Amino acid sequence: MRNQILDANYWQNNLVGADRGKHITHQFNGVIGGPIRKERDFLFFSFEGFREVVPFPVVANTPPPDLIAGDFTKYGFRIFDPLTGHNCVNTVDVPVACASPIIRNPFPGNVIPANRVSPVGKKILTFFPQPNIGGNIISQNFVNSGSVGRYRYDQPMFRIDRVLDQNSRLNGVFTYQHGHEYRNQTGIPGLAASGNINSQRTNLNAIISYTRVITPALVFDARLSYGRFTSYFPDADVDSGITAADLGMTSVLRAPTSTTNFPPRIIIDQASNLFGNGGNLYTWTTSNQWNLAPTFSLVRGSKTIKFGADLVYAGQGTGSIGQANGQLQFTRYGSQQYPLRAGNNRDGSGIADVLLGIPGAGFVDWNDTYYRSWPYFGFFAQ
């Protein structure tokens, strides 16, 4: 057992006795075994569990309330109306020379009118928390100090041995391990969290072994086994039940490799990501192996001869579907001065593009997913 109340203070940011953070670890196990029928049947069972909570503070970029309301006056942005694009005239639209053939007019007062705000864009921005660091800053302005990583693994194991007769033995072994992990890597709380969200690993093995003493000089062994390992790594809370329709997106395209209507991943210039942070909606892989290994051991005088086979049938499935529900990138394209040429990081705004409902880029992944299998035959004599 470990608990942060037993941890020593430590130095952090030149402060003595800084917050130690929530760090709790529990690891526990038990074993029981013995005969269940005298000199005939024996049973063994063990269990091991692991639980851990570790501090995982994250700093995020979240838009202030006035930006979400469409008012960009305090932050030095220049927001331009995408509906006013026209041919740029030197010394008329700009003081000297145009930087691009098409130019836009600014929104009056750097404020987007309410009747121009996209209801979908407005709904998307509600998933951002309000900044908790003061001042007129738009980056590194939200600290999720209470964020923690959570880990849980359980592993039971069974074994049974049976004496069939004087010359024959049979035993079976079953092992199972299942665990899941949680790490919010963007710091955005709630349904839009991104990172290693509810990752899972499962490992299963079953083995049956049989031994027969045929003669005092000849022994036969056979082992039949099955093993399976599966990992599932979602990049967002895809099992939360939220859908693209909840954001007002009623006609979203998705690849047939996706089995959920989870919202597209949202990337906004100068803000943290929503509904995904990596390259995949989720990654799923599984490996299976069936194995039969019969062997004979023969003693002849001073020599021992051993021969047998290793017969395997293996399979592997991969479901790295990418952004199968799509990805939308709000890049400042919709609100910058020149639609064909970007300026500095205050020329337009990704948040303004969200409010206007104008993504600068987007795509839907349709990746190959497969399950492939193959046999393997090995023979030996020694």
Coordinates of C-alpha atoms in Angstrom, one line a residue:
M1 CA 0.0 0.0 0.0
R2 CA 1.1 3.5 -0.8
N3 CA -0.7 6.7 0.0
Q4 CA 0.2 10.3 -0.5
I5 CA -0.4 11.0 3.2
L6 CA 2.6 8.9 4.0
D7 CA 4.8 10.6 1.4
A8 CA 7.5 13.2 2.4
N9 CA 7.2 16.8 1.3
Y10 CA 9.4 17.8 -1.6
W11 CA 10.7 20.8 -3.4
Q12 CA 8.7 22.1 -6.4
N13 CA 8.9 25.5 -8.0
N14 CA 11.2 26.6 -5.1
L15 CA 8.4 26.0 -2.6
V16 CA 8.9 23.8 0.4
G17 CA 6.2 21.3 1.2
A18 CA 4.5 21.7 -2.2
D19 CA 1.3 19.7 -2.9
R20 CA 2.3 16.1 -3.1
G21 CA -0.5 15.2 -5.4
K22 CA -2.9 12.3 -5.1
H23 CA -0.8 9.2 -5.4
I24 CA -2.3 5.9 -4.2
T25 CA -1.1 2.4 -5.0
H26 CA -2.6 -0.9 -3.8
Q27 CA -1.2 -4.3 -4.8
F28 CA -2.7 -7.4 -3.3
N29 CA -2.8 -11.1 -3.9
G30 CA -3.8 -14.4 -2.4
V31 CA -3.1 -18.1 -3.1
I32 CA -5.0 -21.2 -2.1
G33 CA -4.4 -24.8 -3.1
G34 CA -4.6 -28.4 -2.0
P35 CA -6.3 -31.8 -2.6
I36 CA -10.0 -31.9 -3.3
R37 CA -10.0 -35.7 -3.6
K38 CA -7.2 -37.5 -1.7
E39 CA -4.4 -38.6 -4.0
R40 CA -6.6 -38.0 -7.1
D41 CA -7.5 -34.4 -7.7
F42 CA -5.7 -31.2 -6.7
L43 CA -6.7 -27.6 -7.2
F44 CA -4.7 -24.4 -7.1
F45 CA -6.0 -20.8 -7.4
S46 CA -4.3 -17.4 -7.1
F47 CA -5.4 -13.8 -7.6
E48 CA -3.4 -10.6 -7.9
G49 CA -4.9 -7.2 -8.1
F50 CA -3.3 -3.8 -8.8
R51 CA -4.8 -0.3 -8.4
E52 CA -3.0 3.0 -8.8
V53 CA -3.9 6.7 -8.9
V54 CA -1.2 9.1 -9.9
P55 CA -1.1 12.9 -10.2
F56 CA -1.5 13.9 -13.9
P57 CA -1.8 17.7 -13.9
V58 CA -2.3 19.2 -17.4
V59 CA -2.3 22.7 -18.7
A60 CA -4.7 23.5 -21.6
N61 CA -5.5 26.3 -24.0
T62 CA -9.2 27.3 -23.6
P63 CA -11.0 30.3 -25.1
P64 CA -12.2 33.0 -22.7
P65 CA -15.9 33.7 -22.5
D66 CA -15.8 36.9 -24.6
L67 CA -14.2 35.0 -27.5
I68 CA -16.9 32.4 -27.3
A69 CA -19.4 35.3 -27.4
G70 CA -17.8 36.5 -30.6
D71 CA -16.0 39.6 -29.2
F72 CA -12.3 39.6 -30.2
T73 CA -11.5 43.2 -29.2
K74 CA -9.3 42.6 -26.2
Y75 CA -6.9 40.1 -27.6
G76 CA -5.4 41.9 -30.7
F77 CA -7.2 39.7 -33.3
R78 CA -8.4 41.2 -36.5
I79 CA -11.5 39.3 -37.6
F80 CA -12.6 39.5 -41.3
D81 CA -16.0 38.7 -42.8
P82 CA -15.7 35.7 -45.2
L83 CA -18.8 37.0 -47.1
T84 CA -17.1 40.2 -48.2
G85 CA -14.3 38.7 -50.3
H86 CA -13.5 40.9 -53.4
N87 CA -10.7 41.9 -55.7
C88 CA -8.0 43.7 -53.8
V89 CA -7.1 47.2 -55.1
N90 CA -3.8 48.8 -54.2
T91 CA -3.9 51.9 -52.1
V92 CA -7.7 51.5 -51.7
D93 CA -8.1 48.3 -49.7
V94 CA -4.6 48.5 -48.3
P95 CA -2.2 51.4 -47.8
V96 CA 0.3 50.3 -50.4
A97 CA 0.2 47.0 -52.2
C98 CA -2.1 44.0 -51.9
A99 CA -0.5 40.8 -50.6
S100 CA -3.0 38.6 -52.4
P101 CA -5.6 39.0 -55.2
I102 CA -8.7 38.6 -52.9
I103 CA -9.2 40.5 -49.7
R104 CA -12.0 40.7 -47.1
N105 CA -13.5 43.5 -45.0
P106 CA -13.2 43.4 -41.2
F107 CA -16.1 42.7 -38.9
P108 CA -17.1 46.0 -37.3
G109 CA -15.4 46.3 -33.9
N110 CA -13.9 42.9 -34.3
V111 CA -17.2 41.4 -33.1
I112 CA -19.0 38.6 -35.0
P113 CA -22.8 39.4 -35.1
A114 CA -25.1 37.0 -33.3
N115 CA -27.0 36.2 -36.5
R116 CA -23.8 35.0 -38.1
V117 CA -22.9 32.5 -35.4
S118 CA -23.2 28.8 -36.3
P119 CA -25.3 26.9 -33.8
V120 CA -23.0 23.9 -34.3
G121 CA -19.9 26.0 -33.7
K122 CA -21.4 27.5 -30.6
K123 CA -22.2 24.1 -29.2
I124 CA -18.7 22.8 -29.9
L125 CA -17.2 25.7 -27.8
T126 CA -19.4 24.8 -24.8
F127 CA -17.1 21.8 -24.2
F128 CA -14.2 24.1 -23.2
P129 CA -13.9 24.9 -19.5
Q130 CA -13.6 28.6 -18.5
P131 CA -9.9 29.7 -18.0
N132 CA -8.8 29.6 -14.4
I133 CA -5.7 31.7 -14.9
G134 CA -6.4 35.4 -14.9
G135 CA -5.5 38.1 -17.4
N136 CA -6.2 38.5 -21.0
I137 CA -4.4 35.4 -22.2
I138 CA -5.6 32.8 -24.6
S139 CA -3.0 30.1 -24.2
Q140 CA -1.9 28.0 -21.2
N141 CA -4.8 29.6 -19.3
F142 CA -6.5 26.5 -17.8
V143 CA -4.8 24.2 -15.3
N144 CA -6.4 20.9 -14.5
S145 CA -4.5 20.4 -11.3
G146 CA -6.9 17.6 -10.1
S147 CA -6.3 15.4 -13.1
V148 CA -5.1 11.9 -12.3
G149 CA -4.1 8.8 -14.1
R150 CA -5.9 5.7 -13.1
Y151 CA -4.7 2.1 -13.5
R152 CA -6.4 -1.2 -12.6
Y153 CA -5.3 -4.7 -13.4
D154 CA -6.7 -8.1 -12.2
Q155 CA -5.1 -11.5 -12.7
P156 CA -6.7 -14.8 -11.6
M157 CA -5.0 -18.1 -12.3
F158 CA -6.3 -21.7 -11.9
R159 CA -4.6 -25.1 -12.1
I160 CA -6.1 -28.5 -11.6
D161 CA -4.2 -31.8 -11.5
R162 CA -5.7 -35.2 -11.8
V163 CA -4.2 -38.6 -11.4
L164 CA -6.0 -40.8 -13.9
D165 CA -4.3 -44.0 -12.9
Q166 CA -0.8 -45.3 -12.0
N167 CA 0.6 -44.4 -15.4
S168 CA -1.4 -41.3 -16.5
R169 CA -1.6 -37.7 -15.3
L170 CA -3.7 -34.8 -16.6
N171 CA -3.5 -31.1 -15.7
G172 CA -5.1 -27.9 -16.8
V173 CA -4.0 -24.3 -16.4
F174 CA -6.0 -21.2 -17.0
T175 CA -4.6 -17.6 -16.7
Y176 CA -6.4 -14.4 -17.3
Q177 CA -5.3 -10.8 -16.9
H178 CA -7.5 -7.8 -17.7
G179 CA -6.7 -4.2 -17.0
H180 CA -7.6 -0.6 -18.0
E181 CA -5.9 2.7 -17.8
Y182 CA -7.1 6.3 -18.0
R183 CA -5.0 9.4 -18.8
N184 CA -6.5 12.7 -19.9
Q185 CA -3.6 14.2 -22.0
T186 CA -5.2 17.4 -23.2
G187 CA -6.6 18.5 -19.8
I188 CA -10.1 19.3 -21.2
P189 CA -12.5 17.7 -18.7
G190 CA -15.8 16.0 -19.5
L191 CA -17.0 14.3 -22.6
A192 CA -14.4 16.0 -24.9
A193 CA -11.4 14.7 -23.0
S194 CA -8.6 13.2 -25.2
G195 CA -5.7 10.9 -24.7
N196 CA -5.4 7.4 -23.4
I197 CA -9.1 7.3 -22.3
N198 CA -10.1 3.9 -20.9
S199 CA -7.4 1.9 -22.6
Q200 CA -7.7 -1.8 -22.1
R201 CA -5.5 -4.9 -22.3
T202 CA -6.7 -8.5 -21.9
N203 CA -4.4 -11.6 -21.8
L204 CA -5.9 -15.1 -21.7
N205 CA -4.3 -18.5 -21.8
A206 CA -5.6 -22.1 -21.4
I207 CA -3.4 -25.2 -21.4
I208 CA -4.2 -28.9 -21.0
S209 CA -1.3 -31.3 -20.5
Y210 CA -1.4 -35.1 -20.6
T211 CA 1.4 -37.5 -19.6
R212 CA 1.3 -41.2 -20.1
V213 CA 4.0 -43.7 -19.1
I214 CA 3.6 -46.3 -21.9
T215 CA 6.4 -48.5 -20.8
P216 CA 9.3 -48.0 -18.3
A217 CA 11.3 -46.8 -21.2
L218 CA 8.7 -44.8 -23.2
V219 CA 6.8 -41.7 -22.0
F220 CA 4.2 -39.8 -24.1
D221 CA 3.5 -36.1 -23.4
A222 CA 0.9 -33.9 -25.2
R223 CA 0.1 -30.3 -24.6
L224 CA -2.9 -28.4 -26.1
S225 CA -3.1 -24.7 -25.5
Y226 CA -4.8 -21.5 -26.6
G227 CA -3.6 -17.9 -26.0
R228 CA -5.2 -14.6 -26.8
F229 CA -4.0 -11.1 -26.3
T230 CA -6.2 -8.1 -27.1
S231 CA -5.5 -4.4 -26.7
Y232 CA -8.0 -1.5 -27.2
F233 CA -6.8 2.1 -27.1
P234 CA -9.5 4.7 -27.7
D235 CA -8.2 8.3 -28.1
A236 CA -11.4 9.8 -26.6
D237 CA -14.3 8.7 -24.6
V238 CA -16.0 6.9 -27.5
D239 CA -18.2 4.8 -25.2
S240 CA -19.7 7.9 -23.5
G241 CA -22.8 7.9 -25.7
I242 CA -22.2 11.4 -27.1
T243 CA -22.8 11.6 -30.9
A244 CA -22.2 14.1 -33.6
A245 CA -25.9 14.8 -33.7
D246 CA -25.6 16.1 -30.1
L247 CA -23.4 18.9 -31.5
G248 CA -26.0 19.6 -34.2
M249 CA -24.1 17.7 -36.9
T250 CA -26.8 15.6 -38.5
S251 CA -25.2 14.7 -41.9
V252 CA -21.7 13.7 -40.9
L253 CA -19.9 11.1 -43.0
R254 CA -18.0 8.3 -41.4
A255 CA -16.1 5.3 -42.7
P256 CA -17.8 1.9 -42.4
T257 CA -14.9 0.8 -40.2
S258 CA -16.4 2.9 -37.3
T259 CA -19.2 1.4 -35.3
T260 CA -20.0 4.6 -33.4
N261 CA -21.5 8.0 -34.2
F262 CA -18.9 9.7 -32.0
P263 CA -18.2 13.4 -33.0
P264 CA -15.3 14.2 -35.4
R265 CA -12.0 15.2 -33.8
I266 CA -11.9 19.0 -33.5
I267 CA -8.6 20.8 -34.0
I268 CA -8.7 24.6 -33.4
D269 CA -5.8 26.9 -34.0
Q270 CA -4.5 28.2 -30.6
A271 CA -6.8 26.0 -28.6
S272 CA -6.6 22.5 -27.2
N273 CA -8.1 19.6 -29.2
L274 CA -11.6 18.3 -28.5
F275 CA -12.8 14.7 -29.0
G276 CA -9.4 13.2 -29.7
N277 CA -5.7 14.0 -29.5
G278 CA -3.9 11.4 -31.5
G279 CA -4.0 9.7 -34.9
N280 CA -6.8 7.2 -34.2
L281 CA -10.4 7.2 -33.0
Y282 CA -9.3 4.0 -31.4
T283 CA -6.7 1.2 -32.0
W284 CA -7.7 -2.4 -31.6
T285 CA -5.4 -5.4 -32.0
T286 CA -5.8 -9.1 -31.1
S287 CA -3.5 -12.1 -31.5
N288 CA -4.7 -15.7 -31.2
Q289 CA -2.6 -18.9 -31.1
W290 CA -3.7 -22.5 -30.9
N291 CA -0.9 -25.0 -30.2
L292 CA -0.7 -28.8 -30.1
A293 CA 2.7 -30.3 -29.0
P294 CA 2.9 -34.1 -28.8
T295 CA 6.3 -35.6 -27.8
F296 CA 7.7 -39.1 -27.1
S297 CA 10.7 -39.8 -24.8
L298 CA 12.4 -43.1 -25.4
V299 CA 15.3 -44.5 -23.3
R300 CA 17.5 -47.1 -25.0
G301 CA 20.5 -48.2 -22.9
S302 CA 22.7 -45.2 -22.3
K303 CA 20.8 -43.0 -24.8
T304 CA 17.6 -41.0 -24.7
I305 CA 15.7 -40.3 -27.9
K306 CA 13.1 -37.5 -27.9
F307 CA 10.9 -36.7 -30.9
G308 CA 7.7 -34.8 -31.5
A309 CA 5.9 -31.9 -33.2
D310 CA 4.9 -28.4 -32.7
L311 CA 1.6 -27.6 -34.5
V312 CA 0.5 -24.0 -34.4
Y313 CA -2.4 -22.1 -35.9
A314 CA -2.0 -18.4 -35.4
G315 CA -4.1 -15.3 -36.2
Q316 CA -3.9 -11.6 -35.8
G317 CA -6.4 -8.9 -36.2
T318 CA -5.8 -5.1 -36.5
G319 CA -8.3 -2.4 -36.3
S320 CA -6.3 0.9 -36.4
I321 CA -9.2 2.8 -38.1
G322 CA -7.6 6.3 -37.9
Q323 CA -10.0 9.2 -37.7
A324 CA -12.9 7.1 -39.2
N325 CA -15.5 9.6 -37.8
G326 CA -13.6 12.4 -39.4
Q327 CA -11.5 15.4 -38.4
L328 CA -12.2 19.1 -38.7
Q329 CA -9.4 21.7 -38.5
F330 CA -10.3 25.3 -37.8
T331 CA -7.1 27.1 -39.1
R332 CA -8.1 30.8 -39.3
Y333 CA -8.8 30.3 -43.0
G334 CA -12.4 31.5 -42.6
S335 CA -11.7 34.8 -40.8
Q336 CA -8.2 35.9 -42.0
Q337 CA -7.8 39.0 -44.2
Y338 CA -6.7 37.2 -47.4
P339 CA -8.4 33.9 -47.9
L340 CA -5.5 32.6 -50.0
R341 CA -2.7 33.9 -47.8
A342 CA -2.3 33.7 -44.0
G343 CA -0.8 36.4 -41.9
N344 CA 0.4 36.4 -38.4
N345 CA -1.3 34.6 -35.5
R346 CA -3.6 37.5 -34.9
D347 CA -4.8 37.6 -38.5
G348 CA -8.2 35.8 -38.1
S349 CA -8.8 33.3 -35.3
G350 CA -9.5 29.6 -35.1
I351 CA -12.3 30.3 -32.5
A352 CA -13.8 32.8 -35.0
D353 CA -13.8 30.1 -37.7
V354 CA -15.6 27.7 -35.3
L355 CA -18.3 30.4 -34.6
L356 CA -18.7 31.0 -38.3
G357 CA -18.8 27.3 -39.0
I358 CA -15.9 27.4 -41.5
P359 CA -13.3 24.7 -41.1
G360 CA -10.1 25.2 -43.0
A361 CA -9.5 21.5 -43.6
G362 CA -10.9 18.1 -42.8
F363 CA -10.9 14.4 -43.8
V364 CA -12.3 11.0 -43.0
D365 CA -9.9 8.0 -42.7
W366 CA -10.9 4.7 -44.3
N367 CA -8.1 2.4 -43.3
D368 CA -7.5 -1.3 -44.0
T369 CA -8.6 -3.5 -41.1
Y370 CA -8.0 -7.2 -41.2
Y371 CA -7.8 -10.6 -39.5
R372 CA -5.1 -12.8 -41.0
S373 CA -4.2 -16.3 -40.0
W374 CA -1.6 -18.9 -40.8
P375 CA -0.4 -22.4 -39.9
Y376 CA 3.0 -23.5 -38.6
F377 CA 4.3 -27.0 -38.5
G378 CA 7.6 -27.9 -36.7
F379 CA 9.0 -31.4 -36.2
F380 CA 12.1 -32.4 -34.2
A381 CA 14.2 -35.4 -33.2
Q382 CA 16.9 -35.3 -30.6

